[in-house]
Coordinates of C-alpha atoms in Angstrom, one line a residue:
X551 CA -17.5 -11.4 -15.5
X552 CA -15.3 -13.3 -13.0
X553 CA -16.8 -14.9 -9.9
X554 CA -14.2 -13.1 -7.8
X555 CA -11.5 -10.5 -8.4
X556 CA -8.6 -10.6 -6.1
X557 CA -6.2 -7.8 -5.8
X558 CA -2.9 -9.0 -4.5
X559 CA -0.8 -6.1 -3.1
X560 CA -3.9 -4.1 -2.4
X561 CA -2.4 -1.9 0.3
X562 CA 0.4 -0.7 -2.1
X563 CA 0.1 2.5 -4.0
X564 CA -1.2 1.0 -7.3
X565 CA -3.1 -1.7 -5.5
X566 CA -5.2 0.7 -3.6
X567 CA -6.0 2.8 -6.7
X568 CA -7.1 -0.4 -8.6
X569 CA -9.2 -1.6 -5.6
X570 CA -10.9 2.0 -5.4
X571 CA -11.6 2.0 -9.1
X572 CA -13.3 -1.5 -8.9
X573 CA -15.5 -0.4 -6.1
X574 CA -16.4 2.8 -8.0
X575 CA -17.6 0.6 -10.7
X576 CA -19.8 -1.5 -8.4
X577 CA -17.5 -4.4 -7.9
X578 CA -16.4 -5.8 -4.5
X579 CA -13.0 -7.2 -5.0
X580 CA -11.1 -9.4 -2.5
X581 CA -8.1 -7.5 -1.0
X582 CA -4.9 -9.5 -0.3
X583 CA -1.5 -8.6 1.1
X584 CA 0.8 -9.2 4.0
X585 CA -0.4 -6.6 6.6
X586 CA -3.5 -7.6 8.3
X587 CA -3.9 -4.2 10.0
X588 CA -3.5 -2.3 6.7
X589 CA -5.8 -4.7 4.8
X590 CA -8.5 -4.4 7.3
X591 CA -8.3 -0.6 7.4
X592 CA -8.4 -0.3 3.7
X593 CA -11.3 -2.9 3.4
X594 CA -13.3 -0.8 5.9
X595 CA -12.5 2.4 3.9
X596 CA -13.8 0.9 0.7
X597 CA -17.1 -0.2 2.2
X598 CA -16.5 -3.4 4.3
X599 CA -14.7 -5.5 1.6
X600 CA -13.5 -9.2 2.1
X601 CA -9.8 -9.5 2.7
X602 CA -7.2 -12.2 3.2
X603 CA -3.5 -12.4 4.2
X604 CA -1.2 -13.7 1.5
X605 CA 2.6 -13.4 1.4
X606 CA 4.8 -14.1 -1.7
X607 CA 7.4 -15.5 0.6
X608 CA 4.8 -18.2 1.7
X609 CA 3.6 -19.4 -1.7
X610 CA 0.9 -21.6 -0.5
X611 CA -0.9 -18.5 0.8
X612 CA -0.8 -17.0 -2.7
X613 CA -1.9 -20.4 -4.3
X614 CA -5.0 -20.4 -1.9
X615 CA -6.2 -17.0 -3.3
X616 CA -7.9 -18.1 -6.5
X617 CA -9.7 -20.8 -8.4
X618 CA -10.5 -21.3 -12.1
X619 CA -13.3 -18.7 -12.5
X620 CA -11.4 -15.9 -10.8
X621 CA -9.2 -13.0 -11.9
X622 CA -6.0 -12.4 -9.8
X623 CA -4.6 -8.8 -10.2
X624 CA -1.0 -8.7 -8.9
X625 CA 0.8 -5.4 -8.0
X626 CA 3.5 -7.0 -5.9
X627 CA 6.8 -5.5 -7.0
X628 CA 9.6 -5.5 -7.6
X629 CA 8.2 -8.4 -9.7
X630 CA 11.6 -10.0 -10.3
X631 CA 11.8 -10.6 -6.6
X632 CA 8.2 -11.1 -5.5
X633 CA 6.0 -11.6 -8.8
X634 CA 6.4 -15.3 -9.6
X635 CA 4.2 -17.0 -6.9
X636 CA 1.1 -15.0 -8.2
X637 CA 1.7 -16.0 -11.8
X638 CA 2.4 -19.6 -10.8
X639 CA -0.8 -19.7 -8.7
X640 CA -2.9 -18.4 -11.7
X641 CA -1.4 -21.2 -13.9
X642 CA -2.1 -23.8 -11.1
X643 CA -5.7 -22.5 -10.8
X644 CA -6.2 -22.1 -14.6
X645 CA -7.6 -18.6 -14.0
X646 CA -7.0 -15.1 -15.4
X647 CA -4.0 -13.2 -14.3
X648 CA -3.1 -9.5 -14.6
X649 CA -0.1 -7.7 -13.3
X650 CA 1.3 -4.1 -13.4
X651 CA 4.9 -5.1 -14.0
X652 CA 7.2 -2.8 -16.0
X653 CA 10.2 -5.0 -15.4
X654 CA 11.8 -6.5 -18.6
X655 CA 13.4 -9.4 -16.8
X656 CA 10.1 -10.5 -15.3
X657 CA 8.1 -10.0 -18.5
X658 CA 10.6 -12.2 -20.6
X659 CA 10.3 -14.9 -18.0
X660 CA 6.6 -15.1 -18.0
X661 CA 6.5 -15.2 -21.9
X662 CA 9.3 -17.7 -22.2
X663 CA 8.7 -20.0 -19.1
X664 CA 4.9 -19.9 -18.4
X665 CA 3.3 -19.7 -21.8
X666 CA 3.3 -23.5 -22.3
X667 CA 2.2 -24.4 -18.6
X668 CA -0.6 -21.7 -18.9
X669 CA -1.8 -23.0 -22.2
X670 CA -2.1 -26.5 -20.7
X671 CA -4.0 -25.3 -17.7
X672 CA -6.3 -22.9 -19.3
X673 CA -4.7 -19.9 -17.7
X674 CA -4.7 -16.5 -19.3
X675 CA -1.8 -14.4 -18.1
X676 CA -1.7 -10.8 -19.0
X677 CA 1.7 -9.2 -17.9
X678 CA 2.1 -5.3 -18.0
X679 CA -1.6 -4.4 -18.5
X680 CA -0.4 -0.9 -17.5
X681 CA 1.0 2.4 -18.8
X682 CA 4.2 0.4 -19.5
X683 CA 3.8 -1.6 -21.6
X684 CA 0.0 -1.9 -22.6
X685 CA -0.2 1.8 -23.7
X686 CA 2.7 1.3 -26.2
X687 CA 1.3 -1.9 -27.4
X688 CA -1.9 -0.2 -28.3
X689 CA -0.1 2.8 -30.0
X690 CA 2.1 0.2 -31.9
X691 CA -0.9 -1.8 -33.0
X692 CA -2.7 1.3 -34.3
X693 CA 0.3 2.4 -36.2
X694 CA 0.8 -1.0 -37.8
X695 CA -2.8 -1.4 -38.8
X696 CA -2.6 2.0 -40.5
X697 CA 0.6 1.1 -42.2
X698 CA -0.6 -2.0 -43.7
X699 CA 1.4 -5.0 -45.0
X700 CA 4.5 -2.9 -45.9
X701 CA 5.4 -2.4 -42.2
X702 CA 8.4 -4.4 -41.0
X703 CA 9.4 -2.4 -37.9
X704 CA 7.7 -0.4 -35.2
X705 CA 9.2 2.1 -32.7
X706 CA 7.5 3.0 -29.5
X707 CA 8.4 5.9 -27.2
X708 CA 7.1 6.5 -23.6
X709 CA 7.0 10.0 -22.1
X710 CA 5.5 10.9 -18.7
X711 CA 5.8 14.7 -19.0
X712 CA 5.9 16.6 -15.8
X713 CA 7.0 13.5 -13.8
X714 CA 9.9 13.7 -11.3
X715 CA 11.5 11.4 -8.7
X716 CA 8.7 12.3 -6.1
X717 CA 6.0 11.5 -8.5
X718 CA 7.1 7.8 -8.5
X719 CA 5.8 5.4 -5.8
X720 CA 8.2 3.5 -3.6
X721 CA 7.3 0.3 -5.4
X722 CA 8.1 1.9 -8.8
X723 CA 11.4 3.4 -7.7
X724 CA 12.6 0.0 -6.3
X725 CA 11.5 -1.8 -9.5
X726 CA 13.4 0.8 -11.5
X727 CA 16.6 -0.3 -9.9
X728 CA 16.0 -3.9 -11.1
X729 CA 15.2 -2.4 -14.6
X730 CA 18.6 -0.5 -14.5
X731 CA 20.7 -3.5 -13.4
X732 CA 18.7 -6.3 -15.1
X733 CA 18.7 -8.1 -18.4
X734 CA 17.0 -6.5 -21.5
X735 CA 15.8 -7.7 -24.7
X736 CA 14.5 -6.8 -28.1
X737 CA 12.7 -8.3 -31.1
X738 CA 15.1 -8.1 -33.9
X739 CA 15.3 -10.0 -37.3
X740 CA 12.1 -11.9 -36.4
X741 CA 13.2 -13.1 -32.8
X742 CA 13.6 -12.0 -29.3
X743 CA 17.2 -11.7 -28.4
X744 CA 19.1 -10.3 -25.3
X745 CA 20.5 -6.8 -25.5
X746 CA 22.0 -4.4 -23.0
X747 CA 20.0 -1.6 -21.5
X748 CA 20.0 1.7 -23.4
X749 CA 21.6 0.1 -26.4
X750 CA 20.0 2.6 -28.7
X751 CA 19.0 6.2 -28.4
X752 CA 16.6 8.0 -30.8
X753 CA 14.4 11.0 -30.6
X754 CA 10.5 11.4 -31.0
X755 CA 8.5 14.6 -31.7
X756 CA 6.4 15.1 -28.5
X757 CA 4.5 18.1 -27.4
X758 CA 6.2 20.2 -30.0
X759 CA 9.8 19.3 -29.2
X760 CA 12.2 16.6 -30.3
X761 CA 12.8 14.4 -27.1
X762 CA 15.5 11.7 -26.8
X763 CA 14.7 8.3 -25.4
X764 CA 16.7 5.1 -24.6
X765 CA 15.9 1.6 -25.7
X766 CA 14.5 -0.9 -23.0
X767 CA 13.0 -4.4 -23.0
X768 CA 9.2 -4.3 -23.0
X769 CA 6.1 -6.5 -23.5
X770 CA 5.6 -5.1 -27.0
X771 CA 8.5 -7.2 -28.1
X772 CA 6.3 -10.2 -27.6
X773 CA 2.8 -8.9 -27.9
X774 CA 3.1 -7.0 -31.3
X775 CA 4.7 -9.9 -33.3
X776 CA 2.1 -12.3 -31.9
X777 CA -0.6 -10.3 -33.9
X778 CA 1.5 -8.8 -36.9
X779 CA 3.2 -11.6 -38.4
X780 CA 5.3 -9.5 -41.0
X781 CA 7.1 -7.7 -38.2
X782 CA 10.9 -8.2 -38.3
X783 CA 11.8 -5.5 -35.6
X784 CA 10.3 -3.9 -32.4
X785 CA 11.9 -1.1 -30.5
X786 CA 10.7 0.3 -27.2
X787 CA 12.0 3.5 -25.8
X788 CA 11.8 5.3 -22.5
X789 CA 11.9 9.1 -22.8
X790 CA 11.7 12.1 -20.5
X791 CA 15.4 11.7 -19.5
X792 CA 16.6 14.7 -21.6
X793 CA 20.4 15.0 -21.9
X794 CA 20.7 12.0 -19.4
X795 CA 19.7 9.6 -22.3
X796 CA 23.3 9.7 -23.7
X797 CA 24.8 9.5 -20.2
X798 CA 22.6 6.5 -19.6
X799 CA 23.7 4.9 -22.7
X800 CA 27.4 5.3 -21.9
X801 CA 26.7 4.2 -18.3
X802 CA 25.1 0.9 -19.5
X803 CA 28.3 0.0 -21.4
X804 CA 30.3 0.3 -18.2
X805 CA 27.5 -1.5 -16.1
X806 CA 27.5 -4.3 -18.4
X807 CA 31.2 -4.9 -17.9
X808 CA 31.0 -4.4 -14.0
X809 CA 28.0 -6.8 -13.7
X810 CA 30.3 -9.6 -15.0
X811 CA 32.1 -9.5 -11.6
X812 CA 31.1 -11.9 -8.9
X813 CA 28.1 -10.8 -6.9
X814 CA 28.2 -7.5 -8.7
X815 CA 24.5 -7.5 -9.8
X816 CA 22.9 -8.4 -6.4
X817 CA 25.2 -5.9 -4.6
X818 CA 24.2 -3.1 -7.1
X819 CA 20.5 -4.0 -6.7
X820 CA 20.8 -4.0 -2.8
X821 CA 22.3 -0.7 -2.6
X822 CA 20.2 0.8 -5.3
X823 CA 17.0 -0.2 -3.6
X824 CA 18.2 1.4 -0.3
X825 CA 19.1 4.5 -2.1
X826 CA 15.8 5.1 -3.8
X827 CA 14.0 4.4 -0.6
X828 CA 15.3 7.8 0.7
X829 CA 13.1 9.6 -1.7
X830 CA 9.6 10.6 -0.9
X831 CA 6.7 9.2 -2.9
X832 CA 3.4 10.7 -3.7
X833 CA 0.1 10.4 -1.8
X834 CA -2.7 8.7 -3.6
X835 CA -4.4 10.9 -6.2
X836 CA -1.7 13.7 -6.2
X837 CA 0.1 13.0 -9.5
X838 CA -2.5 14.8 -11.6
X839 CA 0.0 17.1 -13.1
X840 CA 1.8 14.3 -14.9
X841 CA 0.7 13.6 -18.6
X842 CA 1.3 10.3 -20.3
X843 CA 2.4 10.7 -24.1
X844 CA 3.1 7.6 -26.1
X845 CA 4.4 7.7 -29.7
X846 CA 4.6 4.8 -32.2
X847 CA 5.9 4.7 -35.7
X848 CA 5.5 2.0 -38.1
X849 CA 8.4 1.8 -40.8
X850 CA 9.0 -0.3 -44.0
X851 CA 12.1 -2.4 -44.4
X852 CA 14.0 0.6 -45.6
X853 CA 13.3 2.8 -42.6
X854 CA 10.6 5.0 -44.1
X855 CA 7.8 6.0 -41.7
X856 CA 4.5 4.6 -43.0
X857 CA 2.3 5.6 -40.1
X858 CA 2.5 7.6 -36.9
X859 CA 0.3 7.4 -33.8
X860 CA 0.4 9.6 -30.7
X861 CA -1.6 8.7 -27.5
X862 CA -2.2 11.2 -24.8
X863 CA -3.7 10.6 -21.3
X864 CA -3.6 11.0 -17.6
X865 CA -0.7 10.2 -15.3
X866 CA 0.4 6.6 -15.5
X867 CA -1.0 5.5 -12.2
X868 CA -4.3 6.8 -12.9
X869 CA -4.3 5.2 -16.4
X870 CA -3.0 1.9 -15.0
X871 CA -5.7 1.7 -12.2
X872 CA -8.5 2.6 -14.5
X873 CA -7.4 0.2 -17.3
X874 CA -6.9 -2.8 -15.1
X875 CA -10.3 -2.2 -13.4
X876 CA -11.7 -2.3 -16.9
X877 CA -9.9 -5.4 -17.9
X878 CA -10.6 -7.3 -14.7
X879 CA -14.4 -7.1 -15.5
X880 CA -14.0 -8.3 -19.2
X881 CA -13.9 -11.9 -20.5
X882 CA -10.5 -12.6 -22.1
X883 CA -11.2 -13.7 -25.6
X884 CA -7.7 -15.0 -26.5
X885 CA -6.5 -18.4 -26.2
X886 CA -4.8 -19.7 -23.0
X887 CA -1.3 -18.7 -22.5
X888 CA 0.7 -15.6 -21.9
X889 CA -1.0 -12.8 -23.9
X890 CA -0.6 -9.3 -24.9
X891 CA -3.8 -7.0 -24.7
X892 CA -4.5 -7.1 -28.4
X893 CA -4.5 -11.0 -28.4
X894 CA -6.6 -11.0 -25.2
X895 CA -9.2 -8.4 -26.1
X896 CA -8.9 -7.6 -29.9
X897 CA -7.7 -4.2 -31.0
X898 CA -11.1 -2.4 -31.1
X899 CA -12.2 -3.5 -27.7
X900 CA -8.8 -2.7 -26.2
X901 CA -8.7 0.7 -27.6
X902 CA -12.1 1.3 -26.2
X903 CA -11.0 0.2 -22.9
X904 CA -7.9 2.4 -22.9
X905 CA -10.2 5.3 -24.1
X906 CA -12.4 4.7 -21.1
X907 CA -9.2 4.9 -18.9
X908 CA -8.4 8.3 -20.4
X909 CA -6.0 7.5 -23.2
X910 CA -6.9 8.8 -26.5
X911 CA -5.2 9.3 -29.9
X912 CA -4.2 13.0 -30.7
X913 CA -5.7 14.4 -34.1

C-alpha cells in the first residue's frame, strides 16, 4: 500500500465521496484543494485528516503534493482545463496517479504525450478509473475473453438509467461541455484516429428495451487494444439520450463546421459552461435512484456477435468513489506508463475490485 494517498480536489462532489470511502476503509488520506476553509472543514468532518492547499493554476503547489511512494488521486475537472498539472506532478515524482476524467480530449493527451515520460520516471498513470471509462473497459475485456481469438471488434454502451440534469454534479456538467465541443477519437483499423463526436449511432438491448446511443472517444480505445492484440476496432457509445441521439449526431455535423471558424470553440465552451452552471446539482449521497448499466459486445470481422456482457451497478458517482478507494490501496502490477485498468491490475483482480464497488455481471 502507498505511503500516502493524496486526494486533489477533495472538496468537490466526487473528491469528497472518495475521501469518505477511504476513511471508511481505515485510510487517512491527505486532502488537497484550493479553499483552505473548505479543506479544513472537510478534514474535521472526516476525523481530523491532514490537508494542504494546492491550486492547478500554481503548478508548483501541485508538484509539492507527492513523492515516489505516493498515490495521487485527481478529481479536478474539467480536466482539459485543470488536469495536466496533477498528471505531470505524478510523472515528475514517479508515483501512481489516478483520475476521474471522462473527457476524451484529456484522455488522449495523457496516452499520447505522457506515456513515454511516465515509463522513464517509473510513474503509473491510470486515467478514467471511474464509471466512464473503467466500467466499459471491464465489460469489453470480459466479452473479449469469452469470445476468444475470433474477436476483431468490441462495442461498449453506457447507460445511467434514471439520471437527469440535476443528478449530475457541477464538475460533471462543466466537463460535458468540453466533451461536446472537443475532439473525439476511435480505434479503427488497428490504430487510434480522430473522428467527430456522435459519428455513429447504434442500439443496445438494456433493461428489456432497445436503446440508442451515440459514439464517443473513451479510454477503451487505448486500454483494450493494449491487452487484446487481435482487436481491429473499438467503439464506445453513450446512451440514455433517447430520440436525442439522432439529433446530437446531426448537430455534431453542424458543430464540426462551425468550430472551424476563428475562436468558435473557446466561445462555445465559455458560454456552454455558464449555461450549465445555472442547473442545480445533487447533494452528496442523493443519486441512489440512478442505475449504471454497461453493455459490451465482442464481434468477429464479419460483424457477428460472439459474446455479450452486461454489467449493472449503483449510480456512477457511488461506483466511482468506491472503485477509486479500492484501487488507491492496491499495488499496481503493470509496467510504468499510462495504463488501462486491465494492464494495471489484471482482469480477475480488477473484476473483483469492480464487484466490491457494486458492479456485477447480470446472469
